[in-house]
Amino acid sequence: MDPNLPAPRALTIVQLPNGTYTYADPAHLPAPQAPPPQIVQHIHHAPPDRTVQRLALGSGIGAGTVAAGVYFGPLLVGVLTAIAANLALLAFLAAVMAWGVVTVVRSLGGSEGKAASKAVSRARRRR
Protein backbone atom coordinates (compact mmCIF):
# COMPACT_ATOMS: atom_id res chain seq x y z
CA MET A 1 0.00 0.00 0.00
CA ASP A 2 1.09 3.44 -0.82
CA PRO A 3 1.45 5.58 2.31
CA ASN A 4 0.50 8.72 0.35
CA LEU A 5 -2.98 7.43 -0.42
CA PRO A 6 -5.82 8.05 2.01
CA ALA A 7 -7.02 5.19 4.12
CA PRO A 8 -9.72 3.17 2.37
CA ARG A 9 -13.27 3.75 3.52
CA ALA A 10 -15.98 1.18 3.79
CA LEU A 11 -18.24 1.40 0.77
CA THR A 12 -21.97 0.86 0.82
CA ILE A 13 -24.03 -0.96 -1.80
CA VAL A 14 -27.00 1.14 -3.00
CA GLN A 15 -29.70 0.53 -5.57
CA LEU A 16 -30.02 3.16 -8.29
CA PRO A 17 -33.40 4.37 -9.61
CA ASN A 18 -32.99 2.24 -12.74
CA GLY A 19 -32.76 -0.90 -10.58
CA THR A 20 -29.00 -1.58 -10.80
CA TYR A 21 -26.72 -1.82 -7.80
CA THR A 22 -23.47 0.07 -7.27
CA TYR A 23 -20.95 0.92 -4.59
CA ALA A 24 -21.23 4.37 -3.00
CA ASP A 25 -19.27 6.31 -0.42
CA PRO A 26 -21.50 6.80 2.64
CA ALA A 27 -20.13 10.34 3.12
CA HIS A 28 -21.58 11.39 -0.25
CA LEU A 29 -25.02 9.80 0.21
CA PRO A 30 -27.98 12.05 1.08
CA ALA A 31 -29.13 11.97 4.67
CA PRO A 32 -31.92 9.45 5.24
CA GLN A 33 -35.30 11.11 5.39
CA ALA A 34 -37.75 10.40 8.12
CA PRO A 35 -40.92 8.69 6.90
CA PRO A 36 -43.97 10.96 6.75
CA PRO A 37 -46.01 10.96 9.92
CA GLN A 38 -48.81 8.42 9.96
CA ILE A 39 -52.22 10.02 10.21
CA VAL A 40 -54.79 7.96 12.06
CA GLN A 41 -58.31 9.09 11.28
CA HIS A 42 -61.29 7.47 12.92
CA ILE A 43 -64.51 7.77 10.97
CA HIS A 44 -67.57 6.72 12.90
CA HIS A 45 -70.70 5.73 11.04
CA ALA A 46 -73.97 5.32 12.86
CA PRO A 47 -75.32 1.77 12.64
CA PRO A 48 -78.65 1.29 10.91
CA ASP A 49 -81.65 1.94 13.10
CA ARG A 50 -83.00 -1.36 14.31
CA THR A 51 -84.90 -0.16 17.33
CA VAL A 52 -87.98 -2.27 16.66
CA GLN A 53 -85.95 -5.45 16.21
CA ARG A 54 -83.95 -4.72 19.35
CA LEU A 55 -87.10 -4.12 21.37
CA ALA A 56 -88.75 -7.26 20.06
CA LEU A 57 -85.72 -9.46 20.59
CA GLY A 58 -84.86 -7.82 23.91
CA SER A 59 -88.30 -8.40 25.39
CA GLY A 60 -88.05 -12.13 24.86
CA ILE A 61 -90.63 -12.58 22.11
CA GLY A 62 -88.02 -13.82 19.69
CA ALA A 63 -87.01 -13.58 16.11
CA GLY A 64 -90.23 -15.23 14.92
CA THR A 65 -92.19 -12.13 15.85
CA VAL A 66 -89.74 -9.92 13.98
CA ALA A 67 -90.00 -12.17 10.92
CA ALA A 68 -93.79 -12.14 11.15
CA GLY A 69 -93.78 -8.35 11.28
CA VAL A 70 -91.55 -8.19 8.24
CA TYR A 71 -93.74 -10.65 6.35
CA PHE A 72 -97.23 -9.56 7.40
CA GLY A 73 -96.58 -5.79 7.43
CA PRO A 74 -96.73 -5.38 3.65
CA LEU A 75 -99.67 -7.80 3.49
CA LEU A 76 -101.60 -5.64 5.92
CA VAL A 77 -100.93 -2.57 3.80
CA GLY A 78 -102.17 -4.41 0.72
CA VAL A 79 -105.35 -5.57 2.44
CA LEU A 80 -106.15 -2.09 3.73
CA THR A 81 -105.58 -0.65 0.25
CA ALA A 82 -107.95 -3.21 -1.26
CA ILE A 83 -110.61 -2.42 1.34
CA ALA A 84 -110.30 1.30 0.66
CA ALA A 85 -110.61 0.71 -3.09
CA ASN A 86 -113.75 -1.39 -2.56
CA LEU A 87 -115.33 1.26 -0.35
CA ALA A 88 -114.57 3.96 -2.93
CA LEU A 89 -116.19 1.85 -5.66
CA LEU A 90 -119.28 1.25 -3.50
CA ALA A 91 -119.58 4.98 -2.74
CA PHE A 92 -119.36 5.78 -6.46
CA LEU A 93 -122.03 3.20 -7.29
CA ALA A 94 -124.32 4.57 -4.55
CA ALA A 95 -123.97 8.11 -5.93
CA VAL A 96 -124.72 6.96 -9.50
CA MET A 97 -127.75 4.95 -8.37
CA ALA A 98 -129.11 7.85 -6.30
CA TRP A 99 -128.72 10.15 -9.29
CA GLY A 100 -130.55 7.60 -11.46
CA VAL A 101 -133.42 7.25 -8.98
CA VAL A 102 -133.84 11.01 -8.72
CA THR A 103 -133.84 11.35 -12.52
CA VAL A 104 -136.44 8.60 -12.96
CA VAL A 105 -138.70 9.99 -10.23
CA ARG A 106 -138.61 13.47 -11.76
CA SER A 107 -139.37 12.21 -15.23
CA LEU A 108 -142.15 9.78 -14.26
CA GLY A 109 -143.63 11.61 -11.30
CA GLY A 110 -146.04 13.71 -13.32
CA SER A 111 -147.32 16.99 -12.01
CA GLU A 112 -147.07 15.90 -8.38
CA GLY A 113 -143.39 15.00 -8.77
CA LYS A 114 -142.63 18.30 -10.46
CA ALA A 115 -144.47 20.20 -7.73
CA ALA A 116 -142.57 18.31 -5.05
CA SER A 117 -139.22 19.04 -6.72
CA LYS A 118 -140.15 22.74 -7.01
CA ALA A 119 -141.07 22.82 -3.33
CA VAL A 120 -137.76 21.24 -2.38
CA SER A 121 -135.80 23.67 -4.56
CA ARG A 122 -137.70 26.64 -3.03
CA ALA A 123 -136.96 25.35 0.46
CA ARG A 124 -133.28 25.17 -0.41
CA ARG A 125 -133.22 28.72 -1.72
CA ARG A 126 -134.81 30.14 1.47
CA ARG A 127 -132.00 28.89 3.68
CSV table of C-alpha atoms in Angstrom, one decimal:
chain,number,residue,atom,x,y,z
A,1,MET,CA,0.0,0.0,0.0
A,2,ASP,CA,1.1,3.4,-0.8
A,3,PRO,CA,1.4,5.6,2.3
A,4,ASN,CA,0.5,8.7,0.3
A,5,LEU,CA,-3.0,7.4,-0.4
A,6,PRO,CA,-5.8,8.1,2.0
A,7,ALA,CA,-7.0,5.2,4.1
A,8,PRO,CA,-9.7,3.2,2.4
A,9,ARG,CA,-13.3,3.7,3.5
A,10,ALA,CA,-16.0,1.2,3.8
A,11,LEU,CA,-18.2,1.4,0.8
A,12,THR,CA,-22.0,0.9,0.8
A,13,ILE,CA,-24.0,-1.0,-1.8
A,14,VAL,CA,-27.0,1.1,-3.0
A,15,GLN,CA,-29.7,0.5,-5.6
A,16,LEU,CA,-30.0,3.2,-8.3
A,17,PRO,CA,-33.4,4.4,-9.6
A,18,ASN,CA,-33.0,2.2,-12.7
A,19,GLY,CA,-32.8,-0.9,-10.6
A,20,THR,CA,-29.0,-1.6,-10.8
A,21,TYR,CA,-26.7,-1.8,-7.8
A,22,THR,CA,-23.5,0.1,-7.3
A,23,TYR,CA,-20.9,0.9,-4.6
A,24,ALA,CA,-21.2,4.4,-3.0
A,25,ASP,CA,-19.3,6.3,-0.4
A,26,PRO,CA,-21.5,6.8,2.6
A,27,ALA,CA,-20.1,10.3,3.1
A,28,HIS,CA,-21.6,11.4,-0.2
A,29,LEU,CA,-25.0,9.8,0.2
A,30,PRO,CA,-28.0,12.0,1.1
A,31,ALA,CA,-29.1,12.0,4.7
A,32,PRO,CA,-31.9,9.4,5.2
A,33,GLN,CA,-35.3,11.1,5.4
A,34,ALA,CA,-37.8,10.4,8.1
A,35,PRO,CA,-40.9,8.7,6.9
A,36,PRO,CA,-44.0,11.0,6.8
A,37,PRO,CA,-46.0,11.0,9.9
A,38,GLN,CA,-48.8,8.4,10.0
A,39,ILE,CA,-52.2,10.0,10.2
A,40,VAL,CA,-54.8,8.0,12.1
A,41,GLN,CA,-58.3,9.1,11.3
A,42,HIS,CA,-61.3,7.5,12.9
A,43,ILE,CA,-64.5,7.8,11.0
A,44,HIS,CA,-67.6,6.7,12.9
A,45,HIS,CA,-70.7,5.7,11.0
A,46,ALA,CA,-74.0,5.3,12.9
A,47,PRO,CA,-75.3,1.8,12.6
A,48,PRO,CA,-78.6,1.3,10.9
A,49,ASP,CA,-81.7,1.9,13.1
A,50,ARG,CA,-83.0,-1.4,14.3
A,51,THR,CA,-84.9,-0.2,17.3
A,52,VAL,CA,-88.0,-2.3,16.7
A,53,GLN,CA,-85.9,-5.4,16.2
A,54,ARG,CA,-84.0,-4.7,19.4
A,55,LEU,CA,-87.1,-4.1,21.4
A,56,ALA,CA,-88.7,-7.3,20.1
A,57,LEU,CA,-85.7,-9.5,20.6
A,58,GLY,CA,-84.9,-7.8,23.9
A,59,SER,CA,-88.3,-8.4,25.4
A,60,GLY,CA,-88.1,-12.1,24.9
A,61,ILE,CA,-90.6,-12.6,22.1
A,62,GLY,CA,-88.0,-13.8,19.7
A,63,ALA,CA,-87.0,-13.6,16.1
A,64,GLY,CA,-90.2,-15.2,14.9
A,65,THR,CA,-92.2,-12.1,15.8
A,66,VAL,CA,-89.7,-9.9,14.0
A,67,ALA,CA,-90.0,-12.2,10.9
A,68,ALA,CA,-93.8,-12.1,11.1
A,69,GLY,CA,-93.8,-8.3,11.3
A,70,VAL,CA,-91.5,-8.2,8.2
A,71,TYR,CA,-93.7,-10.7,6.4
A,72,PHE,CA,-97.2,-9.6,7.4
A,73,GLY,CA,-96.6,-5.8,7.4
A,74,PRO,CA,-96.7,-5.4,3.6
A,75,LEU,CA,-99.7,-7.8,3.5
A,76,LEU,CA,-101.6,-5.6,5.9
A,77,VAL,CA,-100.9,-2.6,3.8
A,78,GLY,CA,-102.2,-4.4,0.7
A,79,VAL,CA,-105.4,-5.6,2.4
A,80,LEU,CA,-106.2,-2.1,3.7
A,81,THR,CA,-105.6,-0.7,0.3
A,82,ALA,CA,-107.9,-3.2,-1.3
A,83,ILE,CA,-110.6,-2.4,1.3
A,84,ALA,CA,-110.3,1.3,0.7
A,85,ALA,CA,-110.6,0.7,-3.1
A,86,ASN,CA,-113.8,-1.4,-2.6
A,87,LEU,CA,-115.3,1.3,-0.4
A,88,ALA,CA,-114.6,4.0,-2.9
A,89,LEU,CA,-116.2,1.9,-5.7
A,90,LEU,CA,-119.3,1.3,-3.5
A,91,ALA,CA,-119.6,5.0,-2.7
A,92,PHE,CA,-119.4,5.8,-6.5
A,93,LEU,CA,-122.0,3.2,-7.3
A,94,ALA,CA,-124.3,4.6,-4.5
A,95,ALA,CA,-124.0,8.1,-5.9
A,96,VAL,CA,-124.7,7.0,-9.5
A,97,MET,CA,-127.7,4.9,-8.4
A,98,ALA,CA,-129.1,7.8,-6.3
A,99,TRP,CA,-128.7,10.2,-9.3
A,100,GLY,CA,-130.6,7.6,-11.5
A,101,VAL,CA,-133.4,7.2,-9.0
A,102,VAL,CA,-133.8,11.0,-8.7
A,103,THR,CA,-133.8,11.4,-12.5
A,104,VAL,CA,-136.4,8.6,-13.0
A,105,VAL,CA,-138.7,10.0,-10.2
A,106,ARG,CA,-138.6,13.5,-11.8
A,107,SER,CA,-139.4,12.2,-15.2
A,108,LEU,CA,-142.2,9.8,-14.3
A,109,GLY,CA,-143.6,11.6,-11.3
A,110,GLY,CA,-146.0,13.7,-13.3
A,111,SER,CA,-147.3,17.0,-12.0
A,112,GLU,CA,-147.1,15.9,-8.4
A,113,GLY,CA,-143.4,15.0,-8.8
A,114,LYS,CA,-142.6,18.3,-10.5
A,115,ALA,CA,-144.5,20.2,-7.7
A,116,ALA,CA,-142.6,18.3,-5.1
A,117,SER,CA,-139.2,19.0,-6.7
A,118,LYS,CA,-140.1,22.7,-7.0
A,119,ALA,CA,-141.1,22.8,-3.3
A,120,VAL,CA,-137.8,21.2,-2.4
A,121,SER,CA,-135.8,23.7,-4.6
A,122,ARG,CA,-137.7,26.6,-3.0
A,123,ALA,CA,-137.0,25.4,0.5
A,124,ARG,CA,-133.3,25.2,-0.4
A,125,ARG,CA,-133.2,28.7,-1.7
A,126,ARG,CA,-134.8,30.1,1.5
A,127,ARG,CA,-132.0,28.9,3.7
